[in-house]
Short mmCIF file of C-alpha atoms and ligand atoms in Angstrom, two decimals:
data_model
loop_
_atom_site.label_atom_id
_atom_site.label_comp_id
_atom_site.label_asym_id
_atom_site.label_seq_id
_atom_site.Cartn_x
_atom_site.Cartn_y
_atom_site.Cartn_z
CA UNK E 1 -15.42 76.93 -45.34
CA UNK E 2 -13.37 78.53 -42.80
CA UNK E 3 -9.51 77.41 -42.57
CA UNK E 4 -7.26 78.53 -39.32
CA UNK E 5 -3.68 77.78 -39.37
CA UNK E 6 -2.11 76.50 -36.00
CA UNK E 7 -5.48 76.47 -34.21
CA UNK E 8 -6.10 76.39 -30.98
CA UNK E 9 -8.83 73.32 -30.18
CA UNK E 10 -9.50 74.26 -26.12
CA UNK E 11 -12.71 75.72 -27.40
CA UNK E 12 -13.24 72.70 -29.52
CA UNK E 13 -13.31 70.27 -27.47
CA UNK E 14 -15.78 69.92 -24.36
CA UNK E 15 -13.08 68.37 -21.67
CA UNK E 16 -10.95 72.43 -22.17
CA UNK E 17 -7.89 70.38 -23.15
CA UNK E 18 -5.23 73.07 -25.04
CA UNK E 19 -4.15 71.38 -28.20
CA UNK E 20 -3.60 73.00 -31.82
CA UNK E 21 -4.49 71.52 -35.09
CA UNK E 22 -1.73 72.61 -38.08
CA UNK E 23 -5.57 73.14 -39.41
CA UNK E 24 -8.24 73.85 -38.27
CA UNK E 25 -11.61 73.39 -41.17
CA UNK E 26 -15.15 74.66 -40.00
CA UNK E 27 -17.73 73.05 -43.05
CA UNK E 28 -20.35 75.99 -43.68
CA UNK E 29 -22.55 73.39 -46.09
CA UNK E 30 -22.47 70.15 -48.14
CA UNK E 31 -21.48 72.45 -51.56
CA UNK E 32 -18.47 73.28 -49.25
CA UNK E 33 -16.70 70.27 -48.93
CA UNK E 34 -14.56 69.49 -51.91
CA UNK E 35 -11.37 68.59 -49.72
CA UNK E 36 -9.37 66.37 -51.89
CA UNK E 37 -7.07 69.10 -53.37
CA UNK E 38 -6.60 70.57 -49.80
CA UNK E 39 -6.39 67.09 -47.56
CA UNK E 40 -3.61 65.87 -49.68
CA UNK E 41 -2.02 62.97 -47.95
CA UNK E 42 -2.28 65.20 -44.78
CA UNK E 43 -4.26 62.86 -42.01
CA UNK E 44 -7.29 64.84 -40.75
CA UNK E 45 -9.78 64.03 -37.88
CA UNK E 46 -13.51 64.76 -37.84
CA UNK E 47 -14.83 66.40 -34.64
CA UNK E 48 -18.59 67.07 -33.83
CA UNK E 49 -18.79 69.39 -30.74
CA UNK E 50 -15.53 67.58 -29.70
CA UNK E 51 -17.61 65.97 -26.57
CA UNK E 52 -16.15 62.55 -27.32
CA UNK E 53 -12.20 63.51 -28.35
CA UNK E 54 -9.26 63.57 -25.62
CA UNK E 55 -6.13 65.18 -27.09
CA UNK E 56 -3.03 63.97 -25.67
CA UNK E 57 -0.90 65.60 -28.27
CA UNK E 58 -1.08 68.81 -30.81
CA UNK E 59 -2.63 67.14 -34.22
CA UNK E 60 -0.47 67.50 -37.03
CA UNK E 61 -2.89 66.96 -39.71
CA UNK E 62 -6.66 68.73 -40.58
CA UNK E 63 -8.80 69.05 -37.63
CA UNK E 64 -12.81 69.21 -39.35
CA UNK E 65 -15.74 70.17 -37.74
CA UNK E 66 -19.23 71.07 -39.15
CA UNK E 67 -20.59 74.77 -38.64
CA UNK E 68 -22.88 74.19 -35.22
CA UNK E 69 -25.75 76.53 -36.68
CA UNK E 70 -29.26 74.70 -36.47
CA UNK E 71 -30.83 74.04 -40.01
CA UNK E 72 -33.79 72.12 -39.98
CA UNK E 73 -36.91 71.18 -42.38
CA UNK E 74 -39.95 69.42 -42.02
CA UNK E 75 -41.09 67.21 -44.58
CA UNK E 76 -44.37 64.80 -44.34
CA UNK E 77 -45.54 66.09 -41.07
CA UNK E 78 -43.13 64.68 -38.71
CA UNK E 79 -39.73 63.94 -40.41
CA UNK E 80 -37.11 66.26 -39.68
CA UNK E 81 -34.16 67.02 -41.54
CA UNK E 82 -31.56 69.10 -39.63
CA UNK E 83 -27.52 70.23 -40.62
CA UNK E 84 -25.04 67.39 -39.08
CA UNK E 85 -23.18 70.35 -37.28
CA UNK E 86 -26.58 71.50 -35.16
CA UNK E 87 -26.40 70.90 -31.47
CA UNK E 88 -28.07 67.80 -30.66
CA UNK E 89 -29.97 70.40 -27.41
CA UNK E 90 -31.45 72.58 -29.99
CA UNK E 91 -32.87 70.51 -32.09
CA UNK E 92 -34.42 69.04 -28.99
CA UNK E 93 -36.21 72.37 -28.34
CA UNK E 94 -36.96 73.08 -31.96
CA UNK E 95 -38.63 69.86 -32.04
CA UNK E 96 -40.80 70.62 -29.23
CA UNK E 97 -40.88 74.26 -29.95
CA UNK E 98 -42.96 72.74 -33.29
CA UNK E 99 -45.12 69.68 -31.41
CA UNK E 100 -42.71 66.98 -32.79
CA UNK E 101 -42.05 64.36 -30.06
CA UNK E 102 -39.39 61.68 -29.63
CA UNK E 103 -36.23 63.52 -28.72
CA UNK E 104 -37.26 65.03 -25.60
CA UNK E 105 -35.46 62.36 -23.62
CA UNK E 106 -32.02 63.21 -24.90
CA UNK E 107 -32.21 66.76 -23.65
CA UNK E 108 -28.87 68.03 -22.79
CA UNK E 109 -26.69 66.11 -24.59
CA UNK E 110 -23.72 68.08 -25.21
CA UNK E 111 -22.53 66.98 -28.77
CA UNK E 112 -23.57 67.65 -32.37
CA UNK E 113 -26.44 66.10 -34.30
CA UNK E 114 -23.57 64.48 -36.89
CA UNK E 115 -21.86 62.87 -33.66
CA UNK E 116 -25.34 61.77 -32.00
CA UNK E 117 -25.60 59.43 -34.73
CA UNK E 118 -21.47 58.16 -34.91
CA UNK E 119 -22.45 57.39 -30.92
CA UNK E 120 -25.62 56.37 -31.46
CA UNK E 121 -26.07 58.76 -28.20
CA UNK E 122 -28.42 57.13 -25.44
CA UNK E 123 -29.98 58.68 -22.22
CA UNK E 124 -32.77 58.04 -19.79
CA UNK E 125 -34.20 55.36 -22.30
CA UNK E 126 -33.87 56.71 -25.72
CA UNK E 127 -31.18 56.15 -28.23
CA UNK E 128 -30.37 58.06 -31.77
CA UNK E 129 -31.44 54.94 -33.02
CA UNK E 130 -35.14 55.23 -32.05
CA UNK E 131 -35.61 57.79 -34.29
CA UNK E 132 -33.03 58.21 -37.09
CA UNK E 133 -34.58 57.05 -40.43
CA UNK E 134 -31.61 58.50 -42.75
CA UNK E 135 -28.54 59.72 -42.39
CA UNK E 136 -26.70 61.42 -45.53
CA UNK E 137 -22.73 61.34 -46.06
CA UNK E 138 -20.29 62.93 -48.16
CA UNK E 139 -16.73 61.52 -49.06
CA UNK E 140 -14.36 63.93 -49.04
CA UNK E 141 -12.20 62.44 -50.97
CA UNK E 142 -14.96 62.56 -53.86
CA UNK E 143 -17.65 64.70 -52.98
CA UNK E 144 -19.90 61.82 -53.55
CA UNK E 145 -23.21 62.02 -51.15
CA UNK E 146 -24.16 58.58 -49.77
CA UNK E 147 -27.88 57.81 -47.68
CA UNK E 148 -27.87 55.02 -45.36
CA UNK E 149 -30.96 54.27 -44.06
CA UNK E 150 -31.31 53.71 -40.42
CA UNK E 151 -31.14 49.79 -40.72
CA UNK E 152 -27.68 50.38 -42.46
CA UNK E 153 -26.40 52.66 -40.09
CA UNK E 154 -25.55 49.52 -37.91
CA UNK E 155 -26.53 50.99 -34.42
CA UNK E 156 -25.57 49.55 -31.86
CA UNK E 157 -24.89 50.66 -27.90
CA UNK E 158 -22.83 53.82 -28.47
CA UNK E 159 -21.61 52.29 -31.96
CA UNK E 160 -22.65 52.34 -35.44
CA UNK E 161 -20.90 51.57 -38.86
CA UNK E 162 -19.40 55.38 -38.81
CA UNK E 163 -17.99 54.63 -35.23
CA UNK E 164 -16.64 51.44 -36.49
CA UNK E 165 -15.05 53.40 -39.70
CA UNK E 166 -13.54 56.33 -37.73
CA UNK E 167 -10.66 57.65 -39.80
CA UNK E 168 -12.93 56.80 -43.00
CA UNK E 169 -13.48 59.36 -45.60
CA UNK E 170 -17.18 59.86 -44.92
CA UNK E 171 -18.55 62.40 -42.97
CA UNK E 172 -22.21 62.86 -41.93
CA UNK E 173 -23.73 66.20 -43.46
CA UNK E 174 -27.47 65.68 -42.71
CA UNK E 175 -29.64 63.78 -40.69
CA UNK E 176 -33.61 62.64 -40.97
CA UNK E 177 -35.63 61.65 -37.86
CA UNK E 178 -38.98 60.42 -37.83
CA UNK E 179 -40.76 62.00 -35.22
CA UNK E 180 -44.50 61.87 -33.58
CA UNK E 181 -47.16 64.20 -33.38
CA UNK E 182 -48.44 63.11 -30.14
CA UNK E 183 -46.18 63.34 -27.19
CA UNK E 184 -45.85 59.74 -25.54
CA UNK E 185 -43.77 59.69 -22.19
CA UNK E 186 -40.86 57.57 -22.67
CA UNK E 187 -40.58 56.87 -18.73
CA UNK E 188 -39.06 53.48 -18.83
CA UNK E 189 -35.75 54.50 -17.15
CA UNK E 190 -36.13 54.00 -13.71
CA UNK E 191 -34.82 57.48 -12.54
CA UNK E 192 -37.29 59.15 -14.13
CA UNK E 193 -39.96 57.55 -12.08
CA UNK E 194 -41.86 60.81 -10.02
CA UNK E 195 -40.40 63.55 -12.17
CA UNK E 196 -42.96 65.86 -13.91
CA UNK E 197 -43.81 64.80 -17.16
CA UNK E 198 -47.21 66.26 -18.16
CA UNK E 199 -46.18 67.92 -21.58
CA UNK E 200 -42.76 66.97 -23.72
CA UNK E 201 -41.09 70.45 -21.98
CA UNK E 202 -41.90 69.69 -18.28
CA UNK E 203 -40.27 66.27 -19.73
CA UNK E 204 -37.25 68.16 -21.40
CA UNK E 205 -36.60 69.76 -18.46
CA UNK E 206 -37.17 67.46 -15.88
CA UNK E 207 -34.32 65.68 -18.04
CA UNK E 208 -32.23 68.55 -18.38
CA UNK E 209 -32.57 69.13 -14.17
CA UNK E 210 -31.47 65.21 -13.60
CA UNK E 211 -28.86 65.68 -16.08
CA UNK E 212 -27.15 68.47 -14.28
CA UNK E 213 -27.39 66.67 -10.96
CA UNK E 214 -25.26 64.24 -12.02
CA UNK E 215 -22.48 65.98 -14.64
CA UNK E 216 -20.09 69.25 -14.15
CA UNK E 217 -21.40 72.50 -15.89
CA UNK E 218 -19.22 72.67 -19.24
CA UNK E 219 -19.02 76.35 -18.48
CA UNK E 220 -17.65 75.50 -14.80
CA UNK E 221 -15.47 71.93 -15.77
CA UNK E 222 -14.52 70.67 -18.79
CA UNK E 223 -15.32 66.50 -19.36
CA UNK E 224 -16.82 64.27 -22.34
CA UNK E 225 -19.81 63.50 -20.29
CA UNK E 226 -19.42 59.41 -19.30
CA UNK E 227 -15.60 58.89 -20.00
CA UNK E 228 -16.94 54.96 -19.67
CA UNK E 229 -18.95 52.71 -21.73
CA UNK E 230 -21.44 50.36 -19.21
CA UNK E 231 -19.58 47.02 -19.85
CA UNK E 232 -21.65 44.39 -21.60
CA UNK E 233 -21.00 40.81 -20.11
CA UNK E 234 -22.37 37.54 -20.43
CA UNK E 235 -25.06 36.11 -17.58
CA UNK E 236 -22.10 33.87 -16.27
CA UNK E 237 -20.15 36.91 -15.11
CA UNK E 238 -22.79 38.65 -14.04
CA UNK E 239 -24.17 36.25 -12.10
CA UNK E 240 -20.21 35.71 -10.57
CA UNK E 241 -20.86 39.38 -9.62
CA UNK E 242 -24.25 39.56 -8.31
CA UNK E 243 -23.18 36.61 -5.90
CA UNK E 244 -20.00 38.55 -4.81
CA UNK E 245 -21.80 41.73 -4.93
CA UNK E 246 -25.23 41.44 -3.71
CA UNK E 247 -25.73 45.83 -3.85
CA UNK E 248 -24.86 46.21 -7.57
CA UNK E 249 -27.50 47.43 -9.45
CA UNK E 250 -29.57 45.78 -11.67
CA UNK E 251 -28.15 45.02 -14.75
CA UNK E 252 -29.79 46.22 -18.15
CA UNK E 253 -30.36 42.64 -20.09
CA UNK E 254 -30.16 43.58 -23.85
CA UNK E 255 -31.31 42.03 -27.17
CA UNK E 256 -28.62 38.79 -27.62
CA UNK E 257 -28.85 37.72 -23.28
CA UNK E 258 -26.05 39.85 -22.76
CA UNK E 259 -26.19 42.31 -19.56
CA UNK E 260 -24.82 45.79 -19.67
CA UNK E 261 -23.69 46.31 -16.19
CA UNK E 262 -23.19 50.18 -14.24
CA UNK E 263 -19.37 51.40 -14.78
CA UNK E 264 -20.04 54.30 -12.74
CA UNK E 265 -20.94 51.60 -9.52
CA UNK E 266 -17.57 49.90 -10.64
CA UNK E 267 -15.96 53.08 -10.22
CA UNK E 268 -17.69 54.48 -6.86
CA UNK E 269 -17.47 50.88 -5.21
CA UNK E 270 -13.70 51.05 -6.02
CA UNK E 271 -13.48 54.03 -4.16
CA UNK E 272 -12.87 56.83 -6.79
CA UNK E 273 -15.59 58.78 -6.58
CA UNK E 274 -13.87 62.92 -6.02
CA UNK E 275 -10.13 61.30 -6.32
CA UNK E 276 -7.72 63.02 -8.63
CA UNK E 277 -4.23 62.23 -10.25
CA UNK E 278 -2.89 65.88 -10.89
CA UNK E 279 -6.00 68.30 -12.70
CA UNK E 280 -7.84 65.49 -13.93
CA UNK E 281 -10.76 64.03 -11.08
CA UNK E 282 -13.63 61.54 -10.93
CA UNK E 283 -16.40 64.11 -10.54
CA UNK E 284 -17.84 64.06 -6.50
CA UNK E 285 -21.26 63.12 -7.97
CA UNK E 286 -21.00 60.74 -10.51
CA UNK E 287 -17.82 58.24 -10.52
CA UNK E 288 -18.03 57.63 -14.74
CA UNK E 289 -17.50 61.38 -15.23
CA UNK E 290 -13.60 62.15 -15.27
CA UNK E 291 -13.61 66.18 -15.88
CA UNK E 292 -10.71 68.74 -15.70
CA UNK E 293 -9.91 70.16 -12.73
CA UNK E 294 -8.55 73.29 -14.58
CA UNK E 295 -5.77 73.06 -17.11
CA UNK E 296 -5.69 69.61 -17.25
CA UNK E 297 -3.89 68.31 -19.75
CA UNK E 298 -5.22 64.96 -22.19
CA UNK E 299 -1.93 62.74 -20.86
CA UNK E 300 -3.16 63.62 -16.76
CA UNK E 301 -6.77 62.63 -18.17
CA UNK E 302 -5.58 59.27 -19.58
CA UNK E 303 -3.50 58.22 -16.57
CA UNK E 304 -6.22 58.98 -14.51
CA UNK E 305 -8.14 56.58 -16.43
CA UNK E 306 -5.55 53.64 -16.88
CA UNK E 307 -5.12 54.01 -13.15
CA UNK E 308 -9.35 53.08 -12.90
CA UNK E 309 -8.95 50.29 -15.76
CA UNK E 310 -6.19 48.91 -14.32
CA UNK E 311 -7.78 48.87 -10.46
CA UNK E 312 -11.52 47.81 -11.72
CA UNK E 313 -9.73 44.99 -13.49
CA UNK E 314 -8.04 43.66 -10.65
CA UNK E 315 -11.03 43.89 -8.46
CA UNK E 316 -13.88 42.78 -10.45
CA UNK E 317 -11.88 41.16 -13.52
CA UNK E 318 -13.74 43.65 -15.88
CA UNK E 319 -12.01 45.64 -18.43
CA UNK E 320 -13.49 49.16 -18.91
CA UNK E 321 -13.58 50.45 -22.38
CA UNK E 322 -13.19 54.63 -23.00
CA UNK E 323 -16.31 55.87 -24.93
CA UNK E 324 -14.27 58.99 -25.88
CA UNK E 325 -12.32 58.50 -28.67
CA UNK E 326 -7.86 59.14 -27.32
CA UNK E 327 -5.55 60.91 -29.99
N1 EPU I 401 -23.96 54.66 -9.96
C1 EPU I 401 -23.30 54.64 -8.75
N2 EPU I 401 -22.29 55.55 -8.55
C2 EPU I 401 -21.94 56.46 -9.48
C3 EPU I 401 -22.62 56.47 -10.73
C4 EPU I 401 -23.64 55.56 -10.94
O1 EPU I 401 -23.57 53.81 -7.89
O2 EPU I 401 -21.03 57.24 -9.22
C5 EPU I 401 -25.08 53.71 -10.17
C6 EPU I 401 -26.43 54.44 -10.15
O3 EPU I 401 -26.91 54.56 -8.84
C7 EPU I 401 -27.29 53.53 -10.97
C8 EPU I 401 -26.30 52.97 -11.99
O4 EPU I 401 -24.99 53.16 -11.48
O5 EPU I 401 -27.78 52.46 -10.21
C9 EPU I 401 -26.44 53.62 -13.37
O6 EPU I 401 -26.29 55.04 -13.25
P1 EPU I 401 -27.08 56.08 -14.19
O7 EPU I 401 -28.52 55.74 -14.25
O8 EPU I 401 -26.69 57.45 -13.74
O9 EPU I 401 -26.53 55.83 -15.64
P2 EPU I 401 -25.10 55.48 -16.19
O10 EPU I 401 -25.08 54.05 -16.59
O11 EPU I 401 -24.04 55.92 -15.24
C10 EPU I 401 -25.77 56.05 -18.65
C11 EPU I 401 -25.16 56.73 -19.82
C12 EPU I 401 -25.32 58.25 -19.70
C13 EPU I 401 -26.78 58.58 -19.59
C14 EPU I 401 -27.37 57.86 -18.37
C15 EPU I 401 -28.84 58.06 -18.22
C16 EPU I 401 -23.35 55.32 -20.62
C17 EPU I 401 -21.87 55.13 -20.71
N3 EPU I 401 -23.76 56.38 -19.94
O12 EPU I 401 -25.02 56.41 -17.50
O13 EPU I 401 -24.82 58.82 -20.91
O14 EPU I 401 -26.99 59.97 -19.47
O15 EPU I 401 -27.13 56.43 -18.52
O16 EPU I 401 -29.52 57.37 -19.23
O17 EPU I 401 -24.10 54.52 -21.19
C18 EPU I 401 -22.83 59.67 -21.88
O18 EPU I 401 -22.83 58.67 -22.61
O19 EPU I 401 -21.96 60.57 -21.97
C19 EPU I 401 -23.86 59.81 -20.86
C20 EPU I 401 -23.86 60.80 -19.98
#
């Protein structure tokens, strides 16, 4: 493992924001990770690609990421075991690169393989969950490895039992998907309709195109992709807003009768859509994106979005809930 003292984390974390970690801890491999001796009672923080952390302060404590190189192995045909660290985009194209299908529709997806599954990342209708079979842990408080298989995972819309146990000891070392052989369009998300789809990579980067439409280029503007989670209400409040708001889009009706409803149309109805409060802004094209305007720093992004919770509240009587995680 690599150890930096005092580190800076701007180029750790995908909104730019310039904190430092007393450590820094980059995991090279699952032999690598006896951390007992070194953690100490220090408090640490586990960080994929960092596209789901806002820091508001400097972390005093052991800041642990996994290496991002892509390690991968096929087993049985079609299940594919990659490196937690790997970028969640490269395995896409590996995948495809080898005629596995089933990822394709989370091309682009900024964060790491190990953090796809904490999220249980979801995009143009496909979720982690669709096609993680295994996912394998170690405790680094004991080096003991763990597999959960996907059922235990507890998935859930951008939550599973890992998200629910953030701060745990356990982090996520290596993950098994079970892919197909035959590439199946997944079209059912309505903006795909029209986009060509002929083979998986006119599909990946039809996806990828769409994608870009709507979010700022990490290389141009830092952000954590949607800052939002899509509320999930019950059909009395959404029928409350349908009546008051006969344009709001449909709302996604999920396993349980609940309905997730569209943040983003919260957002843009409210009026936000290209506002800022100092360098952090609701980016011009898409109103659940909050990116950095350029030096931003985490406190501007978090007023920016208390100032949102607090109006959508007041207008609509919904309370929006950050998908990335504050520290
Ligand atoms: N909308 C607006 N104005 C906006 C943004 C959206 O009116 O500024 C409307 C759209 O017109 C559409 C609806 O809201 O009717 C939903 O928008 P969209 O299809 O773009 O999806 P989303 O709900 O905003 C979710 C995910 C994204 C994912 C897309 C596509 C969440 C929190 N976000 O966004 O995931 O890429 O669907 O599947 O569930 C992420 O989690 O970081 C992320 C980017």
């Amino acid at each position: 493992m690599k150890i930096y003292r005092n580190a800076p984390l701007k180029a750790f974390n995908t909104f730019g924001i310039a904190a430092k970690a007393r450590r820094l801890v980059v995991i090279e491999d699952c032999d690598d990770l006896d951390l007992s001796p070194l953690l100490g009672g220090n408090p640490w923080l586990i960080i994929g690609a960092g596209s789901d952390v806002v820091f508001t302060r400097d972390f005093d404590g052991f800041v642990l990421t996994l290496e991002p190189e892509l390690r991968a192995t096929v087993a049985d045909g079609c299940r594919v075991t990659v490196w937690a660290g790997a970028r969640m985009d490269d395995l896409v194209q590996w995948t495809l690169d080898r005629g596995l299908y089933g990822l394709e529709n989370l091309s682009a997806i900024p964060g790491s393989v190990g953090a796809a599954v904490v999220q249980n990342v979801g995009a143009y209708g496909a979720e982690a969950k669709d096609t993680v079979v295994e996912v394998e842990t170690v405790d680094l408080r004991t080096c003991e490895h763990r597999r959960y298989t996907g059922d235990e995972c507890r998935f859930g819309y951008r939550t599973s039992r890992f998200k629910e146990r953030s701060g745990g000891s356990e982090i996520i070392v290596n993950v098994t998907f079970a892919l197909r052989d035959v590439f199946v369009p997944n079209l059912g998300y309505k903006a795909l309709e029209g986009l060509p789809h002929a083979t998986a990579q006119q599909m990946r980067d039809s996806i990828t195109a769409l994608r870009w439409q709507k979010l700022p280029r990490p290389e141009e503007h830092g952000s954590a992709g949607s800052f939002f989670k899509n509320p999930v209400v019950d059909e009395a409040v959404y029928m409350r807003l349908k009546g008051e708001w006969p344009d709001m889009p449909e709302a996604h009706r999920m396993d349980g009768g609940a309905y997730k409803i569209s943040a983003g149309w919260l957002i843009d109805k409210a009026g936000w859509k290209g506002r800022s409060m100092g360098r952090a802004g609701v980016w011009p094209q898409n109103a659940l994106v909050l990116y950095n305007l350029g030096g931003c720093t985490g406190g501007e992004v978090v007023a920016l979005a208390g100032a949102i919770q607090e109006d959508i509240k007041k207008r609509f009587g919904i309370a929006l809930e950050p998908e990335a995680i504050i520290i």
